[in-house]
mmCIF file of C-alpha atoms in Angstrom:
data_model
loop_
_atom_site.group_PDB
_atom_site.id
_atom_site.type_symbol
_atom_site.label_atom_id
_atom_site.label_comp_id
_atom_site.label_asym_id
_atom_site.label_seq_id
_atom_site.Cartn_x
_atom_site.Cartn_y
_atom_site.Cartn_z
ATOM 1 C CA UNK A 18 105.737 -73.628 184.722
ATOM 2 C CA UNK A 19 104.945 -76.971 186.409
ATOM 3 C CA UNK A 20 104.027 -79.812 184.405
ATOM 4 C CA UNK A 21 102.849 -81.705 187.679
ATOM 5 C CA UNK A 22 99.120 -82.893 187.232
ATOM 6 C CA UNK A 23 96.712 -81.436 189.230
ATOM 7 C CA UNK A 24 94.217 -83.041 191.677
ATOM 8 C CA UNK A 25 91.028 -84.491 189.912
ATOM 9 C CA UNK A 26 88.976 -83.050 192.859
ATOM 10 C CA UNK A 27 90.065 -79.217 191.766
ATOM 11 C CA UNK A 28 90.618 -79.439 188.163
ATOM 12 C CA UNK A 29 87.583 -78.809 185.888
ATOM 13 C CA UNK A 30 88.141 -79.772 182.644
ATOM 14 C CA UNK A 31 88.308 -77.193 179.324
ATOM 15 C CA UNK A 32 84.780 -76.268 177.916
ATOM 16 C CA UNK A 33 84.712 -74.923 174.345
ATOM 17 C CA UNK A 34 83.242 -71.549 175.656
ATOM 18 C CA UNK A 35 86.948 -70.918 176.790
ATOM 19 C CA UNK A 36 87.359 -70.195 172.848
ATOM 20 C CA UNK A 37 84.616 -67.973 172.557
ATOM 21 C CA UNK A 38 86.577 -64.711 173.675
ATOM 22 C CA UNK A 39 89.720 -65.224 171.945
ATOM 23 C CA UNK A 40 87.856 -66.340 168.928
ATOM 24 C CA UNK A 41 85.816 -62.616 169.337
ATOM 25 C CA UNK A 42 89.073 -60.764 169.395
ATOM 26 C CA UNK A 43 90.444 -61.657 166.437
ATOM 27 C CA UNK A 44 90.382 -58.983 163.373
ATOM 28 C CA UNK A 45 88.688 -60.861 161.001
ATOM 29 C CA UNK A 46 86.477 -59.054 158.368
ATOM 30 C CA UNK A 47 83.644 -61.391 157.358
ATOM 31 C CA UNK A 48 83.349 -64.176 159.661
ATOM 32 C CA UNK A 49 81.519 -66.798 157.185
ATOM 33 C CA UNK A 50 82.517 -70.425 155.617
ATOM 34 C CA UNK A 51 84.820 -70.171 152.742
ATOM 35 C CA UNK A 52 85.556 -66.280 153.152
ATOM 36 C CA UNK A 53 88.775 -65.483 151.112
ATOM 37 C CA UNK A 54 91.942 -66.041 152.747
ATOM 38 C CA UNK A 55 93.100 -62.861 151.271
ATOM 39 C CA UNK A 56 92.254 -60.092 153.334
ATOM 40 C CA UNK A 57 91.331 -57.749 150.400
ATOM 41 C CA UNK A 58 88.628 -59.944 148.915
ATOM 42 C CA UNK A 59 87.280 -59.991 152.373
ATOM 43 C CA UNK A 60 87.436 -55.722 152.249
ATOM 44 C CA UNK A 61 85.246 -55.642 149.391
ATOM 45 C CA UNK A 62 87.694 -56.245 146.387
ATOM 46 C CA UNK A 63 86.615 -58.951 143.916
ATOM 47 C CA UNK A 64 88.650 -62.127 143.800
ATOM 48 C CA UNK A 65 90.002 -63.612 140.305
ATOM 49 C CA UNK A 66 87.240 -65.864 140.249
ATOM 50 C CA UNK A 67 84.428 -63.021 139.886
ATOM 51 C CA UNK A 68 85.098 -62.450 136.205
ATOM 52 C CA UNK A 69 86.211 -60.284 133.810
ATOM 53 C CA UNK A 70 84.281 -57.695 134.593
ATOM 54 C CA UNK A 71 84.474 -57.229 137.690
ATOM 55 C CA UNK A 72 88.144 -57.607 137.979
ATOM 56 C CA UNK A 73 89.045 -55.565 134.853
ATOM 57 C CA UNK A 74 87.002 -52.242 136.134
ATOM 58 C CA UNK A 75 88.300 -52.832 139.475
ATOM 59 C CA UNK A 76 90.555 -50.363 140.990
ATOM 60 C CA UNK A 77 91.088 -51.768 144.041
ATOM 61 C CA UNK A 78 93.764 -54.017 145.570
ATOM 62 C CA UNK A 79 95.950 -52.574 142.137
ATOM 63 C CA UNK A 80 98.595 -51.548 144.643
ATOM 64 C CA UNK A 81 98.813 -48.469 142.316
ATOM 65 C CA UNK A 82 100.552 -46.340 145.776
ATOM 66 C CA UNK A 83 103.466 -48.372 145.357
ATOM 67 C CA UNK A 84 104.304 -46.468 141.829
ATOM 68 C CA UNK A 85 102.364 -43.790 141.485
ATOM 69 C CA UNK A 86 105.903 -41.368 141.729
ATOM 70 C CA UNK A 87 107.410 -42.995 139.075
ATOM 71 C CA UNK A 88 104.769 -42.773 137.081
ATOM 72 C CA UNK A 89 103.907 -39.047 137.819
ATOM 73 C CA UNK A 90 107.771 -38.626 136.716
ATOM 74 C CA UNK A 91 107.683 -40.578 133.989
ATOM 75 C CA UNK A 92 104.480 -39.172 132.557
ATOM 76 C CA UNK A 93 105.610 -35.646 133.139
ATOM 77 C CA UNK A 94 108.775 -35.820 131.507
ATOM 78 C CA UNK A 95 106.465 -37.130 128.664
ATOM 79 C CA UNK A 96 104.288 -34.109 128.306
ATOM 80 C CA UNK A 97 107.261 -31.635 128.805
ATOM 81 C CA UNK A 98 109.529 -33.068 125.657
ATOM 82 C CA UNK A 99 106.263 -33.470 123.469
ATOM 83 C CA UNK A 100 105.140 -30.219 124.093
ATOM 84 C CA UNK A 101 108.598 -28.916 123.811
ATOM 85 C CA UNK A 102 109.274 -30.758 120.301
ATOM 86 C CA UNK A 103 105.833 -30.430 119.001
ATOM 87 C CA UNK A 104 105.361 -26.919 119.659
ATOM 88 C CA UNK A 105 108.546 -25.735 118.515
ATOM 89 C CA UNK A 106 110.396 -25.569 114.655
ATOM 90 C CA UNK A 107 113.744 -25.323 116.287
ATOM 91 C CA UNK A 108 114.080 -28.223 117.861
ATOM 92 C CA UNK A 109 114.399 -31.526 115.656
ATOM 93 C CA UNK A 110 114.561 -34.950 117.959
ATOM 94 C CA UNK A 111 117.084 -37.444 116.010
ATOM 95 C CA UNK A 112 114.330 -37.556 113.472
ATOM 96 C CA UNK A 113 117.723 -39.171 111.011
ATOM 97 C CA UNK A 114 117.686 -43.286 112.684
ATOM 98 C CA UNK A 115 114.052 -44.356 113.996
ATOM 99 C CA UNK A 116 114.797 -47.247 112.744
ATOM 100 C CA UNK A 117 117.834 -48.023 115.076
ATOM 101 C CA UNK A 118 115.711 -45.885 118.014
ATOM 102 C CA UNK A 119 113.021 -48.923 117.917
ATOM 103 C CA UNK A 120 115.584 -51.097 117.494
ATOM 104 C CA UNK A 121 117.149 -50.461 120.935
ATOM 105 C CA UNK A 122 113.988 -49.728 122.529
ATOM 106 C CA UNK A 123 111.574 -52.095 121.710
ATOM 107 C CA UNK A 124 114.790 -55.081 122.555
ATOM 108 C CA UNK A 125 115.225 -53.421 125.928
ATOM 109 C CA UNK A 126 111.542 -53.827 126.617
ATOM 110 C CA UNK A 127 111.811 -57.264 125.577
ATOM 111 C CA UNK A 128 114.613 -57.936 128.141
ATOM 112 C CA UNK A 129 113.189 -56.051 130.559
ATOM 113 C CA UNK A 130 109.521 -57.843 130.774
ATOM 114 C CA UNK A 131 110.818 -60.995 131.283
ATOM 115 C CA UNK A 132 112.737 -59.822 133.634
ATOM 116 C CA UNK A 133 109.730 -58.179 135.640
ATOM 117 C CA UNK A 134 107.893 -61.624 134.757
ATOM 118 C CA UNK A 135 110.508 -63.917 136.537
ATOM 119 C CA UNK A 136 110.249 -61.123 139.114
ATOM 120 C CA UNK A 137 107.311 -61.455 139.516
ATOM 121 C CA UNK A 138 107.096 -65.247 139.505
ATOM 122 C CA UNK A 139 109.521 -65.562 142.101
ATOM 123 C CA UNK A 140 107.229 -62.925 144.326
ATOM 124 C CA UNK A 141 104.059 -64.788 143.839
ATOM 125 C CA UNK A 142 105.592 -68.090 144.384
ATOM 126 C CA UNK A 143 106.820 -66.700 147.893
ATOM 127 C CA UNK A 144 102.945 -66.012 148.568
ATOM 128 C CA UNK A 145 101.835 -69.361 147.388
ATOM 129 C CA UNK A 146 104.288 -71.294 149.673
ATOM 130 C CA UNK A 147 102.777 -69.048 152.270
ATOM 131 C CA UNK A 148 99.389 -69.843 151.620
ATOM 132 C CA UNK A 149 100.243 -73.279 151.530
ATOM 133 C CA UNK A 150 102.012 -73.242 154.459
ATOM 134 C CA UNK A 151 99.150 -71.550 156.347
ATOM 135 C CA UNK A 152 96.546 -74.336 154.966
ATOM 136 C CA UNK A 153 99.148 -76.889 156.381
ATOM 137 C CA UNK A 154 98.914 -75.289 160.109
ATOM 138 C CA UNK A 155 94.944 -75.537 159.665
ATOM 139 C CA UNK A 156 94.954 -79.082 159.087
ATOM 140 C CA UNK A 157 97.751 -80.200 161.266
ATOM 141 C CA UNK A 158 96.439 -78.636 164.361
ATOM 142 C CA UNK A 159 92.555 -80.088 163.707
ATOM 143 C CA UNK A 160 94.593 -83.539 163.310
ATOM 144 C CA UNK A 161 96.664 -83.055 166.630
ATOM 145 C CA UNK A 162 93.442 -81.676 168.706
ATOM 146 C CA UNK A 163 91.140 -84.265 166.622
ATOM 147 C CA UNK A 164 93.942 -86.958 168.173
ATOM 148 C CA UNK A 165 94.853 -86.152 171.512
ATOM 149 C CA UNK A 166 91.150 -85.476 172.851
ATOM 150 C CA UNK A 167 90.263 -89.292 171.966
ATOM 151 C CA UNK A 168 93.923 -90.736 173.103
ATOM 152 C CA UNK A 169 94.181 -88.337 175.995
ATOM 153 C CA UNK A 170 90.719 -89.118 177.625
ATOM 154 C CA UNK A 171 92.890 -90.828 180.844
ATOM 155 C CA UNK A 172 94.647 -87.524 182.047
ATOM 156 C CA UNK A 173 92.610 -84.802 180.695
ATOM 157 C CA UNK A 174 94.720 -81.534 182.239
ATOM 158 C CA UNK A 175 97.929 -82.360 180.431
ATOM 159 C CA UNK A 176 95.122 -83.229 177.319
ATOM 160 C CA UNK A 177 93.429 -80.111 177.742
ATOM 161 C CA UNK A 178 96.890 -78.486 177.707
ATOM 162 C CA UNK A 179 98.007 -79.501 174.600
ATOM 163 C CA UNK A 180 94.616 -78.211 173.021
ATOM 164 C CA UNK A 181 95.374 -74.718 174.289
ATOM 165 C CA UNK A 182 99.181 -74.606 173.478
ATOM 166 C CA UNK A 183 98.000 -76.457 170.074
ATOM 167 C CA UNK A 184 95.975 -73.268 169.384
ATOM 168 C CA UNK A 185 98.162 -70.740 171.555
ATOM 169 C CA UNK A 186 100.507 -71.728 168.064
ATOM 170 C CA UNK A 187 98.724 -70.409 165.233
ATOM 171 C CA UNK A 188 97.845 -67.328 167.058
ATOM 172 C CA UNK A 189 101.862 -66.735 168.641
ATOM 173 C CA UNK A 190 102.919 -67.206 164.712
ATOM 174 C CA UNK A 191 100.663 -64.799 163.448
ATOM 175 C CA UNK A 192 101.894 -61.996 165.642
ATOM 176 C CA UNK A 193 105.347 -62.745 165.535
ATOM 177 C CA UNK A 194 104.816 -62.876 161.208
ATOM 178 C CA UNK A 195 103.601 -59.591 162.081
ATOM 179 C CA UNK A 196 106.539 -58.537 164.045
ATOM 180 C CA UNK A 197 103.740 -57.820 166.726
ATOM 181 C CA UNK A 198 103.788 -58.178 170.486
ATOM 182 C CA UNK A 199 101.587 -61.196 171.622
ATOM 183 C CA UNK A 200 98.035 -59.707 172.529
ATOM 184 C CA UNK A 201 96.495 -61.129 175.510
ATOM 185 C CA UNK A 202 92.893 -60.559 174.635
ATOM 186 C CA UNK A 203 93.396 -62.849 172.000
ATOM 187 C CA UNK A 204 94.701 -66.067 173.964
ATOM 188 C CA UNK A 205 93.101 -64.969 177.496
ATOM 189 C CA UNK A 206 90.401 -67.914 178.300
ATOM 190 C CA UNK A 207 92.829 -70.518 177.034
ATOM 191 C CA UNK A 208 95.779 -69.934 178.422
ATOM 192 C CA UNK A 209 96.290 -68.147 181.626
ATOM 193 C CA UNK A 210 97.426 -64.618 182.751
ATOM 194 C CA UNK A 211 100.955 -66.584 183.754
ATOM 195 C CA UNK A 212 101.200 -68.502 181.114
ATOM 196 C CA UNK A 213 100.692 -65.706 178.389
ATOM 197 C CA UNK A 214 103.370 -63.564 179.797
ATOM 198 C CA UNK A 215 105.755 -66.798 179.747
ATOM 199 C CA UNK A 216 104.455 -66.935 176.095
ATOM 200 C CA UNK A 217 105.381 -62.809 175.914
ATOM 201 C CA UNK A 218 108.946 -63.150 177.382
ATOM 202 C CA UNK A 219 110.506 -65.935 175.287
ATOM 203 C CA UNK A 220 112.580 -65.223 172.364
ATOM 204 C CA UNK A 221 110.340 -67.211 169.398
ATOM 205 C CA UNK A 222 106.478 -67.688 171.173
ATOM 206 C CA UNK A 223 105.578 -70.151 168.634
ATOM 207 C CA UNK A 224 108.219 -72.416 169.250
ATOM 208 C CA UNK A 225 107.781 -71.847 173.201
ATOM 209 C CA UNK A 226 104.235 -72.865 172.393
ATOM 210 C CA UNK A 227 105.448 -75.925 170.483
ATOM 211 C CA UNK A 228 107.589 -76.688 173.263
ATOM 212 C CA UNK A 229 105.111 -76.750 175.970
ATOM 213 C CA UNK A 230 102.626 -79.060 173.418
ATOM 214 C CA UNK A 231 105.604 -81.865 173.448
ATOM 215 C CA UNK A 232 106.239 -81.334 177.383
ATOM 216 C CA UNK A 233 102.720 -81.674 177.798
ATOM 217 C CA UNK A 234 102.601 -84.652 175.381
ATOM 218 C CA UNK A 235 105.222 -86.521 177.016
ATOM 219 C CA UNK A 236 103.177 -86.718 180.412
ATOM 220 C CA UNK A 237 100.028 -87.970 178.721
ATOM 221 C CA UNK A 238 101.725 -90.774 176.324
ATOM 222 C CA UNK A 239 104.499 -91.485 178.842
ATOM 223 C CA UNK A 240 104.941 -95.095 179.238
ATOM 224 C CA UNK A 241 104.821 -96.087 182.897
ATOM 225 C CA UNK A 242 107.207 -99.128 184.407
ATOM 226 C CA UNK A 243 103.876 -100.482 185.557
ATOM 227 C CA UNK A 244 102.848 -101.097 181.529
ATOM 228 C CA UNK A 245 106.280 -102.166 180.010
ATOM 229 C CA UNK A 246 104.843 -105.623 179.642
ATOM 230 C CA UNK A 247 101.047 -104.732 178.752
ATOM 231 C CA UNK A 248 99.893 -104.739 174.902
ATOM 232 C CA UNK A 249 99.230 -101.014 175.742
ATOM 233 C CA UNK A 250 103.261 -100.325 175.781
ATOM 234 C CA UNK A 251 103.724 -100.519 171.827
ATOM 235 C CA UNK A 252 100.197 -98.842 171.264
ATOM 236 C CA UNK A 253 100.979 -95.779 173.117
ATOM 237 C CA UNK A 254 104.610 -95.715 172.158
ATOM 238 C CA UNK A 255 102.994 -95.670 168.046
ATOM 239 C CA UNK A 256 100.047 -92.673 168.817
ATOM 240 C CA UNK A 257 103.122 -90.823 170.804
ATOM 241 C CA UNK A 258 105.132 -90.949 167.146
ATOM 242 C CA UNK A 259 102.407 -89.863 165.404
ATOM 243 C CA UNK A 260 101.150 -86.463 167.697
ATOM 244 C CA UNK A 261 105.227 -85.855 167.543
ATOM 245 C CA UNK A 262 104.860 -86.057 163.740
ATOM 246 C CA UNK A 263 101.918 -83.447 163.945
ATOM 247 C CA UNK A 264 103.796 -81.264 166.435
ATOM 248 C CA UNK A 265 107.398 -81.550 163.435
ATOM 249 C CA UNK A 266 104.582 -80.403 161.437
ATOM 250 C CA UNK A 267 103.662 -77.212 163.219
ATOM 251 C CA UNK A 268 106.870 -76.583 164.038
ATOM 252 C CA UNK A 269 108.083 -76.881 160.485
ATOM 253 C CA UNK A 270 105.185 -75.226 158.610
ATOM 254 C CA UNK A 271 105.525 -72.174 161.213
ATOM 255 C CA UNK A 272 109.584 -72.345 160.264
ATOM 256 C CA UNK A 273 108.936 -71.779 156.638
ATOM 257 C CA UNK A 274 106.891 -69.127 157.309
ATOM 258 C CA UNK A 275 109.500 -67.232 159.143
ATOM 259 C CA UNK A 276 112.399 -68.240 156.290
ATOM 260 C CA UNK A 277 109.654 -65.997 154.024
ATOM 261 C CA UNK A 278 109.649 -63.024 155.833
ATOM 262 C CA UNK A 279 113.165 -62.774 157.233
ATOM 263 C CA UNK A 280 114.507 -63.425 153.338
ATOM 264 C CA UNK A 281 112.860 -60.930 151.054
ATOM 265 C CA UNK A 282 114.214 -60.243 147.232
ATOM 266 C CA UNK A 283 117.920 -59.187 146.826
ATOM 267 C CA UNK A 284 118.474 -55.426 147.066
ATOM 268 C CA UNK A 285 120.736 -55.678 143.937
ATOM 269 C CA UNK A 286 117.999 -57.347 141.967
ATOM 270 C CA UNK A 287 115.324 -54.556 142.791
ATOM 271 C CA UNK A 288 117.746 -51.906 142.517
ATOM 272 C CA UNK A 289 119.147 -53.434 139.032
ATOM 273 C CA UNK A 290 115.529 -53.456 137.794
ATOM 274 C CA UNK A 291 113.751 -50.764 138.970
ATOM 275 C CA UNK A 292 116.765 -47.976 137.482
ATOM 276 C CA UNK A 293 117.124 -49.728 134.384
ATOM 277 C CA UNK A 294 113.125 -49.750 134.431
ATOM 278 C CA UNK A 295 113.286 -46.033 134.590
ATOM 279 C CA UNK A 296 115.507 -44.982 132.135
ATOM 280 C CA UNK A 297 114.077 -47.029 129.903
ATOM 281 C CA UNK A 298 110.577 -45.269 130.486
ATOM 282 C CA UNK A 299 112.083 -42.349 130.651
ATOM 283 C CA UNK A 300 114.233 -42.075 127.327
ATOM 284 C CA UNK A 301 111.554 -43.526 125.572
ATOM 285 C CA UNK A 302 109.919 -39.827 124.616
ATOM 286 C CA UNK A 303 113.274 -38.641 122.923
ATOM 287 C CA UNK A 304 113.885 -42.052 121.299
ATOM 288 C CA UNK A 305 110.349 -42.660 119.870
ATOM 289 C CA UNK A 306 108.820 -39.104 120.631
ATOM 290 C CA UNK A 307 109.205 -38.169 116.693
ATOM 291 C CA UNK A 308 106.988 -41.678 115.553
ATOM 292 C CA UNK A 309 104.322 -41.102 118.175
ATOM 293 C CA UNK A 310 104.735 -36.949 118.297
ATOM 294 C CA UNK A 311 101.479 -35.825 120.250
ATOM 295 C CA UNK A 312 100.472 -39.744 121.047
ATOM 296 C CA UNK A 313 103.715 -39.718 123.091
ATOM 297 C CA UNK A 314 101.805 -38.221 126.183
ATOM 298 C CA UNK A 315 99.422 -41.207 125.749
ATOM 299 C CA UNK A 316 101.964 -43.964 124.818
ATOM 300 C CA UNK A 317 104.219 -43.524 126.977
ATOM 301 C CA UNK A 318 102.020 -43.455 130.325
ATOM 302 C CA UNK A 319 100.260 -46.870 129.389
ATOM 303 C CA UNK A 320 103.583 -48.432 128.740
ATOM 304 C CA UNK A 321 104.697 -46.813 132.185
ATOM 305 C CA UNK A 322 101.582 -48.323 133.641
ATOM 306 C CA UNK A 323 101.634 -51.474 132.409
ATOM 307 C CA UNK A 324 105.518 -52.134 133.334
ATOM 308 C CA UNK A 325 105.416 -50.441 136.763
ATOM 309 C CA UNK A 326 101.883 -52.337 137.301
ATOM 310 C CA UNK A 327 104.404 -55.730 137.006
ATOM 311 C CA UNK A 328 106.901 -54.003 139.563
ATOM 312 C CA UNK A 329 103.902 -53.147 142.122
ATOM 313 C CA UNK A 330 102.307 -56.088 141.937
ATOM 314 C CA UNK A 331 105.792 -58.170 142.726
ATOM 315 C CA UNK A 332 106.158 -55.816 145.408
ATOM 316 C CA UNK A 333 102.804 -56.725 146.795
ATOM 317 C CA UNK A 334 102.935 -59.978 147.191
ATOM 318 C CA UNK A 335 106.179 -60.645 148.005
ATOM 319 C CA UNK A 336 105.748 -59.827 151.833
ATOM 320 C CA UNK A 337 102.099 -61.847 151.908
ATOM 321 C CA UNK A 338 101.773 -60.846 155.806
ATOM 322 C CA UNK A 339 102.172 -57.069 155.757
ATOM 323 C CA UNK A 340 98.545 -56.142 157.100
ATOM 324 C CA UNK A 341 98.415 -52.763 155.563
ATOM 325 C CA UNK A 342 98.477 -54.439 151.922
ATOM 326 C CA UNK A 343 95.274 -55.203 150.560
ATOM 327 C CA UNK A 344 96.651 -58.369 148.798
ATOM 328 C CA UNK A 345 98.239 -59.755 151.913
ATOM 329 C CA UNK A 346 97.020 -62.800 153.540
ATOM 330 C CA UNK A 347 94.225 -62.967 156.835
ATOM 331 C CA UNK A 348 96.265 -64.288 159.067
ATOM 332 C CA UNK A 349 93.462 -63.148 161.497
ATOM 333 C CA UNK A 350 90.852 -65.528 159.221
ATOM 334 C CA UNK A 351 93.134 -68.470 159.771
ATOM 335 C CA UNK A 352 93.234 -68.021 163.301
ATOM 336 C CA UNK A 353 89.867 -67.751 163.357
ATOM 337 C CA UNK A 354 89.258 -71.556 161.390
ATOM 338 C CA UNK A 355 92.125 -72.945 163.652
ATOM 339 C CA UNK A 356 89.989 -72.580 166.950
ATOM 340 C CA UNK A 357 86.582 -72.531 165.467
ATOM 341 C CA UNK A 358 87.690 -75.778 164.739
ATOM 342 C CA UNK A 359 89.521 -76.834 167.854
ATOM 343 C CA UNK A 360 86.196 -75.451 169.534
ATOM 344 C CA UNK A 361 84.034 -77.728 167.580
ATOM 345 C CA UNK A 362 86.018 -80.628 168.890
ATOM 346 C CA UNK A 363 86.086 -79.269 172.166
ATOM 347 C CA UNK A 364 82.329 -78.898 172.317
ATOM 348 C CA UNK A 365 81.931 -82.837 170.796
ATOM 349 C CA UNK A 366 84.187 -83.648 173.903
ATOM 350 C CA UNK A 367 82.641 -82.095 176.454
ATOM 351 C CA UNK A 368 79.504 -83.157 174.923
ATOM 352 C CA UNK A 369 80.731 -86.920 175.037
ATOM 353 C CA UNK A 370 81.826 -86.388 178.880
ATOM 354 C CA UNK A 371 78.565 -85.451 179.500
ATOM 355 C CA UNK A 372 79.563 -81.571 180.197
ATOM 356 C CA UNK A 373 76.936 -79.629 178.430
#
């Protein structure tokens, strides 16, 4: 792709209705100001700052489908040994040491909740860094577009490229967090039909995208021989440090994403918990089934539920950008914010250049 400058007689410069289409193809649920940036809030789910009620009752977002065959066996081989010992006077269930039964079960459920609570920590600390990270690309590219459409006003193609490769970055990062194909409809109007396939062909579209951002940024802060000696020379030599330092940004917010989802938990650690999880919840009827007797078919289920509840909700969050989870995060809403914004910019622009 040429970096030359077009003529000024042929090139029309970019009007914030460009946005409009790829702003329209975006999946994003409830398109209002300060919608949840989790994508199950947005479905309908209530958010942790909706109250007890309303979060307690709530069966939603639960991610009970990620253990609801352990708990069918766990809760079944509950009901067969109570039945079995209750209903039968030949069968007596180590009736002779409770006392060392509770001993060794209630210090294994000791060890293994805070086990399922650092577990779990680690998981959701994984989301928040995404989260973060995500906020971080929303401000970084309002501050680069914010920048180069006032200190770009003297060569407004390679300008007006970095505002479309600025937002050709979020959307290339999504899909590629996704492990998606890029989708034309969704950068069509801001880029064009040659440079999107370009953008399909590399090996890692975000950074191409980056890439083309500091090509383009070199031609519009390039220092000419014709201004080594003007007081201009250290002024655009400082703005083209700081619209590199947004661009690092970009580059290294989009980075840490990646690092998240190509480095999930260790197998050994999940493996390690979840079969030492099941025993546990398992053996628990023939170790304690003779102090509970018929309350074992209760017991036991709620303390299946409430450990493998721990285990699904680490499993949740710990990939925040699946889009089939209901607690995963709208990488679609952030997209949209990222060039609703740019577009508001745009639209001052053009307004300023007398285009509108």
């Amino acid at each position: 792709m040429s970096d030359d400058k077009p003529s000024q007689s042929i090139y029309e410069p970019l009007k914030y209705e460009a946005f409009d289409a790829p702003i329209a193809a975006l999946d994003v649920v409830q398109c209002v100001p300060h919608s949840c940036a989790i994508k199950g809030a947005n479905g309908g789910f209530p958010t942790s700052a909706d109250g007890w009620f309303a979060t307690v009752f709530s069966s939603g977002g639960r991610a009970f489908d990620k253990a609801v065959w352990p708990f069918l066996l766990v809760s079944a081989n509950a009901v067969f040994w109570t039945v079995l010992v209750n209903a039968s006077d030949d069968i007596n269930p180590y009736r002779a040491n409770i006392r060392l039964d509770k001993t060794y079960s209630y210090g294994l459920a000791f060890t293994l909740g805070l086990i399922l609570s650092f577990r779990l920590n680690r998981s959701i600390l994984r989301f928040w860094t995404a989260m973060t990270r995500w906020g971080n690309m929303v401000v970084t590219s309002r501050s680069m577009v914010s920048s180069i459409l006032v200190h770009g006003r003297d060569n407004p193609y390679h300008r007006d490229q970095i505002v479309c490769w600025t937002a050709a970055i979020s959307i290339a990062l999504k899909r590629r967090l996704r492990q998606l194909d890029i989708e034309s409809s969704e950068l069509l109007g801001i880029l064009t039909k040659e440079q999107i396939e370009d953008l399909e062909n590399s090996n890692n579209p975000p950074l191409y995208a980056a890439n083309m951002v500091r090509r383009h940024l070199k031609q519009v802060m390039d220092v000419r021989p014709d201004m080594n000696h003007s007081p201009l020379s250290p002024a655009r030599s400082g703005e083209m440090r700081q619209h590199e330092r947004y661009l690092d940004g970009l580059i290294h917010n989009g980075g840490n994403l990646e690092s998240i989802l190509a480095t999930p938990m260790p197998l050994i650690y999940v493996a390690h918990i979840r079969s030492f999880l099941i025993i546990y919840l398992v053996s628990l009827p023939y170790l304690l089934g003779a102090l509970w007797e018929w309350s074992t078919i209760v017991i036991v289920p709620l303390i299946a539920a409430i450990y493998l509840g721990l285990e699904a909700a680490s499993s949740e969050v710990e990939s925040p950008f699946d889009k089939g989870r209901s607690n995963d995060l709208d990488l679609d809403l952030y997209c949209f914010t990222i060039l609703k914004n740019i577009q508001q910019l745009v639209k001052r622009r053009n307004e300023k250049d007398g285009l509108l």
